[in-house]
């Protein structure tokens, strides 16, 4: 847990409302090696003040290492990290003015909820009366006012998670770092906590760097997402741009489902010409499935039409997913369940069509 004595804590009146210090983060060609292992390589990245930036990537891609470097728990092997324009190379973690939530919430097990929250403030020399007011306020904010006297072992996972979040926020840090903070929670609780984190970010305007390997979480929460792969940045973009215009096959497949159209039996039609070294890709929800005898769509002239056979149909609540064999490949088609819709079964002949403008080209 990083607590800070570099800046005086904001006066009680402005506490938790504003972040009074600039909080722009810059990674300048940062590399981190552990012996033979390169955990992070040549990472350059700027996080704007007030931004919610998510680092997304598979296991071992260097997400936690990136966060640890920023937090000051690790030192770069090469390159530099700037916060508010100044190198933090020689600033120890406890002076970096950051609230941190680790994947394991790491509450002090022998301290009550309230004492867990007092701690960062005491470290900063905040007066007892101010501490009480701040802790009351943040406990109310995460809906834990009644549980201040409990020990962490007497809380549910979600409650512990909220305490960890409250502890990271109680000292009003200009930067918040979160490493997979919701991975231990079930889906409903996770979604509830996502809304909570998002609203806290909006309310306090804290520059937030969030690490996850959960694509949906990244899409829901972030202003921008950095996709990491083997220690390097693969693509940085807004959630929408990343999903709609992935530049590589890796990003297309990591963020949602992607049909890579590389079967030579189907010549892909597109409004654009295929750049060298790329393959065509289409998202499952962009493909329409219909009976082969159904009338053509009114915009058929803008569509590519192929014939296929249903391999499999998977019903998933509001969605229906088809695996459709086209030539030698199998395309995934996803449609929203609606009343009056025709349902296809394995073995059914179908017609697939999609807008040529929905085809994307990604680096192979
Ligand atoms: N202290 C260390 N010593 C040696 N290798 C390490 C150390 N810490 C991390 N690594 C290696 O660096 C790479 C990146 O690890 P990192 O923990 O940053 O991945 P991650 O993206 O956070 O993965 P996960 O999603 O599993 O948490 C991995 O190959 C890992 O084995
Ligand atoms: Mg990690």
XYZ file of C-alpha atoms and ligand atoms in Angstrom, residues 34 37 39 57-65 103 180 213, ligand 1:
46
model
C 14.144 -10.315 -14.895
C 12.819 -12.837 -19.089
C 8.509 -8.732 -18.888
C -3.768 -8.612 -22.186
C -3.407 -12.338 -21.651
C -1.625 -13.886 -18.710
C 2.084 -13.088 -18.672
C 1.835 -10.172 -21.113
C 3.374 -7.704 -18.658
C 0.337 -5.946 -17.178
C 1.204 -6.292 -13.517
C 4.850 -5.468 -14.216
C -5.593 -8.360 -7.101
C -7.530 -7.143 -11.494
C -7.646 -9.675 -18.700
N 9.842 -11.303 -10.287
C 9.882 -11.908 -11.479
N 10.914 -12.700 -11.822
C 10.964 -13.312 -13.021
N 10.014 -13.192 -13.963
C 8.959 -12.424 -13.675
C 8.816 -11.741 -12.430
N 7.655 -11.045 -12.443
C 7.084 -11.298 -13.640
N 7.860 -12.107 -14.387
C 7.573 -12.578 -15.743
O 7.301 -11.448 -16.541
C 6.237 -11.711 -17.442
C 5.130 -10.694 -17.214
O 4.542 -10.910 -15.937
P 3.320 -10.058 -15.400
O 3.103 -10.449 -13.991
O 3.580 -8.627 -15.654
O 2.158 -10.573 -16.334
P 0.586 -10.220 -16.298
O 0.230 -9.677 -17.646
O 0.266 -9.400 -15.116
O -0.056 -11.686 -16.184
P -1.382 -12.192 -15.327
O -2.566 -11.864 -16.193
O -1.156 -13.660 -15.270
O -1.392 -11.523 -14.007
C 5.840 -13.151 -17.194
O 6.504 -13.956 -18.159
C 6.347 -13.442 -15.810
O 6.656 -14.799 -15.655
